[in-house]
C-alpha cells in the first residue's frame, strides 16, 4: 500500500463528465489499496474567464484581489470532485489551501511555498478518506490569500507530496509522458519510462513543456518521485527520479529544442572585468532573461560579447544594447532572430566523451552550421539557423538511437 | 461621521456594470465622510449555476461540499468590487468569512453565527479603507467552510454591524423600502419611513419578503438600526428600529397578507390534554410548519382542532391527519385550500382597542366572511376565502388611512 499524491490539471477536470472520470480513476487507485491525496486545478477556461471579468473592471487589477478571485476556481473543482467521489461510494473531503495550511510568502500572484502542515490531511487519510486539495493557492503569514503563479498546482502537488513523504507524486495531464523529443518533429520519438530530475529540468527549460520547471526543481530538492501520466489514456507514463545506477543510464535521454531564440553580439568591447555586468545590467533591469552567453577575447584589448534571448525580447534588447554600445565605445551591435537551440540531454554523457563528437559530426554531415555551443554536465546545446531545426532534431535522434527501447535485447 | 455597513444583494452586483455602479455609491458615501463596510452576495444567477453543476454530479450533494462550492460566489464578487473601488481611487480590501473570523456552528447550509471578530476589520477601517466582506459564509470551530442559508448575506451584514456597533446596517435591494402593503394589490400603498422591528417581523413573515426574517430578528436582538434601500433608485428607504416614542406611533403600520394558506380541521376529537400534541407531532416530524391553530371545545367531551399550513403542504398534511383521525377515533378531516390570511400590523394598536372593531366592520361591509381570527400584541390576522384577498387588503388599507402620510398636517 502506497501513499500517492495525484494532481489533475484543468483539462482533466474541464467539465462534469471529466470530473466523473477522474473520480473513477481515483476509485481504481483506492481499490488497489493505496491512500490518495488529490490536488486539482481550476476547470480549463475558468481562470481565463475570471481574468476577463477583472479586465472589464480595470486594466490593472490589484494582485491581492486577483488572488482572491482566481482561487475560487480550484475551490469549485475540489467541491465538485468530492461530490463525484461520494456518488461512487468513496469517503472524500475537500480542503482549501488555507485548510491544509499551505503557508507562502506574501508575494501575490507568484508566491513561494514556505510550509505545508500535514496534520489535517493525515487525520482524514487515517479515516480512509480521499483528501481533495485545491492546488495553486496558499495563505501568507498575515492570512492573505495567495497564488503560486500559473500552473502552480503542480508545485502544490509536489510540496504536499514532500510534506507527506508520499511514495509518488503523479501529475495527470494531457500528454502521456516525457518523450525523447517532440513527436511532432520526430514521429519516431519514444516515451521514456524514466528520466532523472536533472535531465527533466533540461528538457523542460528547453521547451518540452510537460511540467512546470519549478515543480521539478521542488521534487528534486525534496526527492519526491514524480510521474507524468495521461488523464485520458492508460499507461505508466514517465517517472522522474534520481538515477539509481549511473552505469546503466542511457548516454542520451532526449533531444530538447527551442524555436524562439534570438542572438545578439556586441563587438569590440574594451576587455575589462566589469564589462559583462555593464552589458547585462540594463537587460536584467528590463526583466529580460538571458540564456547562452559567450565572451570571445580578440587579443587586441577588445572582446566580442554574445548572448541569446527570447525572440519576443529581441527588439527591446537590441535597443538597450545600442545604448550600451555608445556608453562603452564598442564597435557595433549585430543580431540574428532566425536562431534555434538544439540540445542533447543525458546524465550518462559525463563518462562518454564521444557525445560531443557524435553531435557535431552528425550536424556537419547534414551541412548544418553551429553558431554557438554551450555545454554542461548533462547537456550540449548548439545554436543553428531556425530553418535547420527539424532536420537537426531528427538527425540527432537517429544518431543517438533514441527510437530504440534500451531495455529491449539488441 | 458614521460607521455604516452596506449590504448589496445578488441583483445589485449581477454584472460588471452594476458592480461599477455599486462602487460609485460607496464612493459617494465615503465622500460624505462615513466609514463603510460592504457585505456582498454572489452575482445573481451564480448560486443557481453552481447548484446545477452539483446536480449534474449527484442528486444529493453533501452539504459540506455544497458550502465549499457556493462560497466561491461571494468570494468572486468581493474581489471584483474591490477592484472597482480601486479604479475609482479608493483604498479597499476584500475579506472572506474566514478572514473576518465569522464563527458559526457546524450546521452546513444553514449555520448559525456564533461570533464575529472585529479586530481585522477595524484595522483596515482605521487606515481609511473600505472593507468588502463576503456575506453568507463563515467558518465552524473546526475550520470547516459553512454557509448561513440562502439570503444569509443579510444576516452576515447585521451580525457584522452588531459586532462593530455600526450606526446603521443598510440593506440595498431591488425594492426601495417597506410599504404599507403590496403596491401590486393596492396602488395607493405608501413607503414607510420607519417601522419597528416587531412590526417588520410580522410584515416579513406574512409575505412582505423584503428582508430575511432572521436578519430582522438579529438586528432587533442586538439593536442594530436596519435600513432597506434600493440599489437602483435614490431615496431614504425604510428604517427599521425600536420606536422612540410609543404615543406618536401610527396605530396601524401596514396590511400584510399571505396567499398560500390552507386550512384543515379534525372534527370530533376526544377532548383530552394530550390531544394537541398527538395531532401536531406527525406534522412536525414531516417538517411541515403549522401557523394559526384554534381548538374549539364542543361541550360533549369532544373538540374540533383547526390549523393552517402552507398550501404546498396541504395534501401531505391531510394524509397524516387522516391517520391521526383513525388513531384518535375522531369524526373526520375537513380542509380548504382556497384560503388567504390578511393581517393588520402596528405597534400602536395595543392602546387603541378600536382596531379589531374597525377591521371586522370593514370586512363585514364588503361581505367578506372570516373563517378564523388570531391576535397578538401588534397584529390581528384573519383567514378569508382567497378570492376576497385583494378586496380585503384594499378595504383595510383605506379604512386605516394608510395612504396618508402621518407626518403631514391634516
CSV table of C-alpha atoms in Angstrom, one decimal, chain B:
chain,number,residue,atom,x,y,z
B,1,UNK,CA,-19.1,60.7,10.6
B,2,UNK,CA,-20.9,57.4,10.9
B,3,UNK,CA,-19.9,53.8,10.6
B,4,UNK,CA,-22.1,52.2,8.0
B,5,UNK,CA,-22.5,48.5,7.0
B,6,UNK,CA,-23.9,48.3,3.5
B,7,UNK,CA,-25.2,45.1,2.1
B,8,UNK,CA,-25.7,44.6,-1.7
B,9,UNK,CA,-27.7,41.7,-2.9
B,10,UNK,CA,-27.2,39.5,-6.0
B,11,UNK,CA,-29.1,41.7,-8.5
B,12,UNK,CA,-27.2,44.7,-7.2
B,13,UNK,CA,-23.9,43.1,-8.2
B,14,UNK,CA,-25.4,41.0,-11.1
B,15,UNK,CA,-23.0,42.1,-13.7
B,16,UNK,CA,-19.8,44.2,-14.2
B,17,UNK,CA,-21.8,47.4,-14.9
B,18,UNK,CA,-23.8,47.1,-11.7
B,19,UNK,CA,-20.7,46.3,-9.7
B,20,UNK,CA,-19.2,49.6,-11.0
B,21,UNK,CA,-22.3,51.4,-10.0
B,22,UNK,CA,-22.2,50.0,-6.5
B,23,UNK,CA,-18.6,51.2,-6.3
B,24,UNK,CA,-19.8,54.7,-7.3
B,25,UNK,CA,-22.5,54.6,-4.5
B,26,UNK,CA,-19.8,53.6,-2.0
B,27,UNK,CA,-17.5,56.4,-3.2
B,28,UNK,CA,-20.3,58.9,-2.6
B,29,UNK,CA,-20.8,57.5,0.9
B,30,UNK,CA,-17.1,57.8,1.7
B,31,UNK,CA,-17.2,61.4,0.3
B,32,UNK,CA,-19.8,62.2,2.8
B,33,UNK,CA,-17.3,61.3,5.5
B,34,UNK,CA,-18.5,57.9,6.5
B,35,UNK,CA,-16.6,54.7,7.2
B,36,UNK,CA,-18.0,51.8,5.1
B,37,UNK,CA,-18.0,48.1,5.5
B,38,UNK,CA,-19.6,46.4,2.5
B,39,UNK,CA,-21.2,42.9,2.6
B,40,UNK,CA,-21.9,41.2,-0.7
B,41,UNK,CA,-23.9,38.4,-2.1
B,42,UNK,CA,-22.9,36.3,-5.1
B,43,UNK,CA,-23.8,37.7,-8.6
B,44,UNK,CA,-27.4,36.8,-9.3
B,45,UNK,CA,-27.6,33.5,-11.1
B,46,UNK,CA,-24.3,32.3,-9.9
B,47,UNK,CA,-25.6,30.3,-7.0
B,48,UNK,CA,-28.2,28.6,-9.2
B,49,UNK,CA,-25.5,27.9,-11.8
B,50,UNK,CA,-23.4,26.2,-9.2
B,51,UNK,CA,-26.3,24.2,-7.8
B,52,UNK,CA,-26.9,23.0,-11.3
B,53,UNK,CA,-23.3,21.8,-11.7
B,54,UNK,CA,-23.6,19.9,-8.4
B,55,UNK,CA,-26.8,18.3,-9.5
B,56,UNK,CA,-25.2,17.1,-12.7
B,57,UNK,CA,-22.9,15.1,-10.5
B,58,UNK,CA,-25.3,13.8,-7.9
B,59,UNK,CA,-28.9,14.3,-6.8
B,60,UNK,CA,-27.8,14.6,-3.2
B,61,UNK,CA,-24.6,16.6,-2.9
B,62,UNK,CA,-23.0,16.6,0.6
B,63,UNK,CA,-23.9,19.8,2.5
B,64,UNK,CA,-20.3,20.3,3.4
B,65,UNK,CA,-19.1,20.3,-0.2
B,66,UNK,CA,-22.1,22.4,-1.3
B,67,UNK,CA,-20.8,25.0,1.2
B,68,UNK,CA,-17.3,24.8,-0.3
B,69,UNK,CA,-18.8,25.2,-3.7
B,70,UNK,CA,-21.3,28.0,-3.1
B,71,UNK,CA,-19.0,30.3,-1.0
B,72,UNK,CA,-16.9,30.8,-4.2
B,73,UNK,CA,-19.8,33.1,-5.4
B,74,UNK,CA,-19.3,35.8,-2.8
B,75,UNK,CA,-15.5,35.4,-2.9
B,76,UNK,CA,-15.8,36.4,-6.6
B,77,UNK,CA,-17.9,39.5,-6.0
B,78,UNK,CA,-15.7,40.9,-3.2
B,79,UNK,CA,-12.6,40.7,-5.4
B,80,UNK,CA,-14.4,42.3,-8.3
B,81,UNK,CA,-15.9,45.1,-6.2
B,82,UNK,CA,-12.6,45.8,-4.5
B,83,UNK,CA,-11.0,46.2,-8.0
B,84,UNK,CA,-13.8,48.6,-9.0
B,85,UNK,CA,-13.3,50.7,-5.9
B,86,UNK,CA,-9.5,50.8,-6.6
B,87,UNK,CA,-10.2,52.0,-10.1
B,88,UNK,CA,-12.2,54.9,-8.5
B,89,UNK,CA,-9.2,55.8,-6.4
B,90,UNK,CA,-10.5,54.3,-3.2
B,91,UNK,CA,-8.4,52.1,-0.9
B,92,UNK,CA,-10.4,48.9,-0.5
B,93,UNK,CA,-9.7,45.4,0.7
B,94,UNK,CA,-11.7,42.2,0.3
B,95,UNK,CA,-12.2,39.8,3.2
B,96,UNK,CA,-13.7,36.3,3.2
B,97,UNK,CA,-15.8,35.0,6.1
B,98,UNK,CA,-12.8,33.2,7.3
B,99,UNK,CA,-10.6,36.3,7.2
B,100,UNK,CA,-13.0,38.3,9.4
B,101,UNK,CA,-13.3,35.2,11.6
B,102,UNK,CA,-17.1,34.9,11.3
B,103,UNK,CA,-17.5,31.8,13.5
B,104,UNK,CA,-20.6,29.6,13.1
B,105,UNK,CA,-21.8,26.3,14.4
B,106,UNK,CA,-21.1,23.4,12.0
B,107,UNK,CA,-24.6,23.0,10.6
B,108,UNK,CA,-23.7,23.1,6.9
B,109,UNK,CA,-26.0,25.0,4.6
B,110,UNK,CA,-27.8,26.7,7.5
B,111,UNK,CA,-25.2,27.5,10.1
B,112,UNK,CA,-25.8,29.9,13.0
B,113,UNK,CA,-23.4,32.7,13.7
B,114,UNK,CA,-21.5,32.4,17.0
B,115,UNK,CA,-19.1,35.3,16.8
B,116,UNK,CA,-17.6,37.9,14.6
B,117,UNK,CA,-14.1,39.2,15.3
B,118,UNK,CA,-13.8,42.9,14.5
B,119,UNK,CA,-10.1,43.4,15.0
B,120,UNK,CA,-9.1,42.9,11.4
B,121,UNK,CA,-12.0,45.0,10.0
B,122,UNK,CA,-11.2,47.8,12.4
B,123,UNK,CA,-7.6,47.9,11.5
B,124,UNK,CA,-8.4,48.3,7.8
B,125,UNK,CA,-11.1,51.0,8.6
B,126,UNK,CA,-8.5,52.9,10.7
B,127,UNK,CA,-6.3,53.1,7.6
B,128,UNK,CA,-9.2,54.7,5.7
B,129,UNK,CA,-10.1,51.5,3.7
B,130,UNK,CA,-13.4,50.3,2.5
B,131,UNK,CA,-13.7,46.7,3.8
B,132,UNK,CA,-15.5,44.4,1.4
B,133,UNK,CA,-16.8,41.3,3.1
B,134,UNK,CA,-18.1,38.1,1.6
B,135,UNK,CA,-21.6,37.6,3.0
B,136,UNK,CA,-23.4,34.2,3.6
B,137,UNK,CA,-20.2,32.4,4.6
B,138,UNK,CA,-18.4,31.6,7.8
B,139,UNK,CA,-16.2,29.0,9.4
B,140,UNK,CA,-17.1,26.5,12.1
B,141,UNK,CA,-14.9,25.9,15.1
B,142,UNK,CA,-13.2,23.0,13.3
B,143,UNK,CA,-12.4,25.4,10.4
B,144,UNK,CA,-15.0,24.0,8.1
B,145,UNK,CA,-16.5,26.3,5.4
B,146,UNK,CA,-20.1,27.0,6.3
B,147,UNK,CA,-23.0,29.0,4.9
B,148,UNK,CA,-25.8,30.7,6.6
B,149,UNK,CA,-28.6,29.5,4.3
B,150,UNK,CA,-30.0,31.3,1.3
B,151,UNK,CA,-30.3,35.0,1.7
B,152,UNK,CA,-27.9,34.7,4.6
B,153,UNK,CA,-25.9,37.7,3.4
B,154,UNK,CA,-28.5,39.9,5.2
B,155,UNK,CA,-27.7,38.1,8.4
B,156,UNK,CA,-24.0,38.4,7.8
B,157,UNK,CA,-24.4,42.2,7.4
B,158,UNK,CA,-26.4,42.6,10.6
B,159,UNK,CA,-24.0,40.4,12.6
B,160,UNK,CA,-21.0,42.4,11.4
B,161,UNK,CA,-22.9,45.7,12.1
B,162,UNK,CA,-23.7,44.4,15.6
B,163,UNK,CA,-20.2,43.4,16.3
B,164,UNK,CA,-18.8,46.7,15.0
B,165,UNK,CA,-21.6,48.6,16.8
B,166,UNK,CA,-22.2,50.3,13.5
B,167,UNK,CA,-24.5,53.3,13.3
B,168,UNK,CA,-26.7,51.7,10.7
B,169,UNK,CA,-26.9,48.5,8.6
B,170,UNK,CA,-28.2,49.4,5.2
B,171,UNK,CA,-29.6,46.6,3.0
B,172,UNK,CA,-29.6,47.6,-0.6
B,173,UNK,CA,-32.0,45.5,-2.6
B,174,UNK,CA,-34.3,45.8,-5.6
B,175,UNK,CA,-37.2,47.4,-3.7
B,176,UNK,CA,-36.9,50.9,-2.3
B,177,UNK,CA,-38.3,50.2,1.2
B,178,UNK,CA,-41.1,48.6,3.2
B,179,UNK,CA,-44.7,49.6,2.1
B,180,UNK,CA,-47.9,49.8,4.0
B,181,UNK,CA,-49.0,46.8,1.8
B,182,UNK,CA,-48.0,45.3,-1.5
B,183,UNK,CA,-48.3,48.0,-4.2
B,184,UNK,CA,-49.3,45.4,-6.7
B,185,UNK,CA,-52.5,44.8,-4.7
B,186,UNK,CA,-53.1,48.4,-3.5
B,187,UNK,CA,-51.6,51.1,-5.8
B,188,UNK,CA,-52.0,53.6,-3.1
B,189,UNK,CA,-49.6,51.7,-0.8
B,190,UNK,CA,-47.1,54.1,0.7
B,191,UNK,CA,-43.5,53.6,1.6
B,192,UNK,CA,-42.9,53.8,5.3
B,193,UNK,CA,-40.1,56.0,6.6
B,194,UNK,CA,-39.8,53.9,9.7
B,195,UNK,CA,-41.2,50.7,11.1
B,196,UNK,CA,-40.4,48.9,14.3
B,197,UNK,CA,-38.5,45.5,14.4
B,198,UNK,CA,-41.6,43.8,15.8
B,199,UNK,CA,-43.8,45.2,13.0
B,200,UNK,CA,-41.2,44.2,10.4
B,201,UNK,CA,-41.1,40.7,11.7
B,202,UNK,CA,-44.9,40.4,11.3
B,203,UNK,CA,-44.7,42.0,7.9
B,204,UNK,CA,-41.9,39.8,6.7
B,205,UNK,CA,-43.3,36.5,8.0
B,206,UNK,CA,-46.7,37.4,6.5
B,207,UNK,CA,-45.3,37.8,3.0
B,208,UNK,CA,-43.7,41.2,2.6
B,209,UNK,CA,-40.4,39.5,1.6
B,210,UNK,CA,-38.1,42.4,1.6
B,211,UNK,CA,-35.7,41.1,4.2
B,212,UNK,CA,-34.7,37.8,5.6
B,213,UNK,CA,-36.7,37.4,8.8
B,214,UNK,CA,-33.7,36.0,10.5
B,215,UNK,CA,-31.7,39.2,9.9
B,216,UNK,CA,-34.6,41.3,11.3
B,217,UNK,CA,-34.6,39.2,14.5
B,218,UNK,CA,-30.9,39.5,14.7
B,219,UNK,CA,-31.0,43.3,14.2
B,220,UNK,CA,-33.7,43.6,16.9
B,221,UNK,CA,-31.8,41.4,19.3
B,222,UNK,CA,-28.7,43.5,19.0
B,223,UNK,CA,-30.5,46.8,18.4
B,224,UNK,CA,-28.9,47.4,15.0
B,225,UNK,CA,-30.8,50.1,13.1
B,226,UNK,CA,-31.6,48.5,9.8
B,227,UNK,CA,-32.4,50.4,6.6
B,228,UNK,CA,-33.8,48.9,3.4
B,229,UNK,CA,-32.9,50.9,0.3
B,230,UNK,CA,-32.9,50.5,-3.5
B,231,UNK,CA,-29.7,49.9,-5.3
B,232,UNK,CA,-31.2,51.3,-8.4
B,233,UNK,CA,-33.2,54.3,-7.2
B,234,UNK,CA,-32.3,57.2,-4.9
B,235,UNK,CA,-34.3,57.6,-1.7
B,236,UNK,CA,-34.1,57.2,2.0
B,237,UNK,CA,-35.7,53.8,2.1
B,238,UNK,CA,-37.3,52.5,5.3
B,239,UNK,CA,-35.5,52.5,8.7
B,240,UNK,CA,-36.3,49.5,10.9
B,241,UNK,CA,-35.6,50.3,14.6
B,242,UNK,CA,-37.1,50.4,18.0
B,243,UNK,CA,-39.8,53.0,18.4
B,244,UNK,CA,-38.6,56.0,20.2
B,245,UNK,CA,-42.0,57.3,21.4
B,246,UNK,CA,-44.9,54.9,21.6
B,247,UNK,CA,-47.5,57.6,21.8
B,248,UNK,CA,-46.7,59.0,18.5
B,249,UNK,CA,-46.7,55.7,16.6
B,250,UNK,CA,-49.3,55.3,14.0
B,251,UNK,CA,-52.0,52.8,15.1
B,252,UNK,CA,-51.5,50.6,12.1
B,253,UNK,CA,-48.3,50.5,10.0
B,254,UNK,CA,-49.4,48.1,7.3
B,255,UNK,CA,-51.5,45.4,5.9
B,256,UNK,CA,-49.7,42.1,5.4
B,257,UNK,CA,-51.1,39.1,3.7
B,258,UNK,CA,-50.3,35.6,2.6
B,259,UNK,CA,-52.0,34.0,-0.4
B,260,UNK,CA,-50.7,30.4,0.1
B,261,UNK,CA,-52.6,29.2,3.1
B,262,UNK,CA,-54.6,26.0,3.5
B,263,UNK,CA,-56.8,25.2,6.5
B,264,UNK,CA,-57.5,21.7,8.0
B,265,UNK,CA,-59.9,20.7,10.7
B,266,UNK,CA,-60.0,17.4,12.6
B,267,UNK,CA,-63.5,17.2,14.0
B,268,UNK,CA,-64.9,15.3,17.0
B,269,UNK,CA,-61.6,14.6,18.8
B,270,UNK,CA,-61.9,13.4,22.4
B,271,UNK,CA,-61.1,16.5,24.5
B,272,UNK,CA,-58.0,15.4,26.4
B,273,UNK,CA,-55.0,17.5,27.3
B,274,UNK,CA,-52.6,15.4,25.2
B,275,UNK,CA,-54.6,15.7,22.0
B,276,UNK,CA,-52.9,18.7,20.5
B,277,UNK,CA,-49.5,17.1,20.8
B,278,UNK,CA,-50.8,13.8,19.3
B,279,UNK,CA,-52.3,15.7,16.3
B,280,UNK,CA,-49.3,18.0,15.7
B,281,UNK,CA,-46.4,15.6,16.3
B,282,UNK,CA,-46.6,13.7,13.0
B,283,UNK,CA,-47.0,17.1,11.2
B,284,UNK,CA,-43.9,18.5,12.8
B,285,UNK,CA,-41.9,15.2,12.2
B,286,UNK,CA,-42.7,15.7,8.5
B,287,UNK,CA,-41.1,19.2,8.7
B,288,UNK,CA,-44.4,21.0,8.0
B,289,UNK,CA,-44.8,24.4,9.5
B,290,UNK,CA,-48.1,24.9,11.2
B,291,UNK,CA,-49.4,28.5,11.6
B,292,UNK,CA,-52.7,29.5,13.1
B,293,UNK,CA,-54.2,27.0,15.5
B,294,UNK,CA,-57.7,27.0,17.0
B,295,UNK,CA,-59.1,24.4,19.3
B,296,UNK,CA,-62.9,24.6,19.8
B,297,UNK,CA,-64.4,22.6,22.6
B,298,UNK,CA,-67.9,21.4,21.7
B,299,UNK,CA,-69.2,20.6,25.2
B,300,UNK,CA,-69.9,16.9,24.5
B,301,UNK,CA,-66.4,15.8,25.6
B,302,UNK,CA,-65.2,16.3,22.1
B,303,UNK,CA,-63.4,19.1,20.4
B,304,UNK,CA,-62.6,20.5,16.9
B,305,UNK,CA,-59.0,21.1,16.1
B,306,UNK,CA,-58.2,23.5,13.2
B,307,UNK,CA,-54.9,24.8,11.9
B,308,UNK,CA,-53.3,26.3,8.7
B,309,UNK,CA,-50.3,25.1,6.7
B,310,UNK,CA,-48.6,26.3,3.5
B,311,UNK,CA,-50.8,25.3,0.5
B,312,UNK,CA,-48.0,23.1,-0.9
B,313,UNK,CA,-48.1,21.0,2.3
B,314,UNK,CA,-51.8,20.6,2.1
B,315,UNK,CA,-52.1,17.1,0.6
B,316,UNK,CA,-49.4,15.6,2.8
B,317,UNK,CA,-50.9,17.1,5.9
B,318,UNK,CA,-54.3,15.8,5.0
B,319,UNK,CA,-52.9,12.2,4.7
B,320,UNK,CA,-51.1,12.5,8.0
B,321,UNK,CA,-54.3,13.9,9.7
B,322,UNK,CA,-56.4,11.0,8.3
B,323,UNK,CA,-54.1,8.5,10.1
B,324,UNK,CA,-54.4,10.6,13.3
B,325,UNK,CA,-58.2,10.6,12.8
B,326,UNK,CA,-58.4,6.8,12.9
B,327,UNK,CA,-55.9,6.6,15.8
B,328,UNK,CA,-57.8,9.0,18.0
B,329,UNK,CA,-61.3,7.8,16.9
B,330,UNK,CA,-62.2,11.3,15.7
B,331,UNK,CA,-65.1,12.0,13.4
B,332,UNK,CA,-63.5,13.3,10.2
B,333,UNK,CA,-60.9,15.6,8.5
B,334,UNK,CA,-62.1,18.6,6.5
B,335,UNK,CA,-59.9,21.0,4.6
B,336,UNK,CA,-59.9,24.1,2.4
B,337,UNK,CA,-57.1,25.1,0.1
B,338,UNK,CA,-58.6,28.3,-1.1
B,339,UNK,CA,-57.7,30.3,1.9
B,340,UNK,CA,-55.7,33.5,2.4
B,341,UNK,CA,-54.5,35.3,5.5
B,342,UNK,CA,-54.8,39.1,5.9
B,343,UNK,CA,-53.3,40.9,8.9
B,344,UNK,CA,-53.2,44.4,10.2
B,345,UNK,CA,-49.9,45.2,11.9
B,346,UNK,CA,-49.0,48.0,14.2
B,347,UNK,CA,-47.3,48.6,17.5
B,348,UNK,CA,-49.8,51.3,18.2
B,349,UNK,CA,-52.8,49.0,18.4
B,350,UNK,CA,-52.1,47.9,21.9
B,351,UNK,CA,-53.7,51.0,23.3
B,352,UNK,CA,-56.3,51.5,20.6
B,353,UNK,CA,-58.9,48.9,21.2
B,354,UNK,CA,-60.9,50.0,18.2
B,355,UNK,CA,-58.6,48.3,15.7
B,356,UNK,CA,-60.4,44.9,15.8
B,357,UNK,CA,-63.7,46.6,15.5
B,358,UNK,CA,-62.7,48.6,12.5
B,359,UNK,CA,-61.2,45.6,10.9
B,360,UNK,CA,-64.2,43.3,11.3
B,361,UNK,CA,-66.7,46.0,10.4
B,362,UNK,CA,-64.7,46.9,7.2
B,363,UNK,CA,-64.6,43.2,6.1
B,364,UNK,CA,-68.3,42.8,7.0
B,365,UNK,CA,-69.3,45.8,4.9
B,366,UNK,CA,-67.6,44.2,2.0
B,367,UNK,CA,-69.4,40.9,2.6
B,368,UNK,CA,-66.2,39.0,3.4
B,369,UNK,CA,-66.6,36.1,5.8
B,370,UNK,CA,-63.8,35.4,8.3
B,371,UNK,CA,-63.0,31.7,8.8
B,372,UNK,CA,-60.6,32.2,11.7
B,373,UNK,CA,-59.1,35.1,13.7
B,374,UNK,CA,-55.8,35.3,15.6
B,375,UNK,CA,-54.5,38.2,17.5
B,376,UNK,CA,-51.2,39.2,19.1
B,377,UNK,CA,-50.0,42.4,20.7
B,378,UNK,CA,-49.2,44.0,17.4
B,379,UNK,CA,-51.4,42.3,14.8
B,380,UNK,CA,-54.8,40.9,14.0
B,381,UNK,CA,-54.9,38.2,11.4
B,382,UNK,CA,-58.0,36.8,9.7
B,383,UNK,CA,-58.5,33.9,7.3
B,384,UNK,CA,-60.7,34.7,4.3
B,385,UNK,CA,-61.6,33.0,1.0
B,386,UNK,CA,-58.7,33.5,-1.4
B,387,UNK,CA,-61.0,35.3,-3.9
B,388,UNK,CA,-61.6,38.1,-1.4
B,389,UNK,CA,-57.9,38.7,-0.6
B,390,UNK,CA,-57.3,41.8,-2.8
B,391,UNK,CA,-60.6,43.3,-1.9
B,392,UNK,CA,-59.9,42.8,1.8
B,393,UNK,CA,-56.4,44.4,1.6
B,394,UNK,CA,-57.7,47.4,-0.3
B,395,UNK,CA,-60.6,48.0,2.0
B,396,UNK,CA,-58.4,47.7,5.1
B,397,UNK,CA,-55.7,50.0,3.6
B,398,UNK,CA,-58.4,52.6,3.1
B,399,UNK,CA,-60.2,52.1,6.4
B,400,UNK,CA,-56.9,52.6,8.3
B,401,UNK,CA,-56.0,55.6,6.1
B,402,UNK,CA,-52.6,54.1,5.3
B,403,UNK,CA,-52.2,56.1,2.1
B,404,UNK,CA,-51.9,59.3,4.1
B,405,UNK,CA,-48.5,60.4,5.3
B,406,UNK,CA,-48.9,60.6,9.1
B,407,UNK,CA,-46.1,63.3,9.3
B,408,UNK,CA,-48.1,65.7,7.1
B,409,UNK,CA,-50.6,68.1,8.6
B,410,UNK,CA,-54.2,67.1,8.4
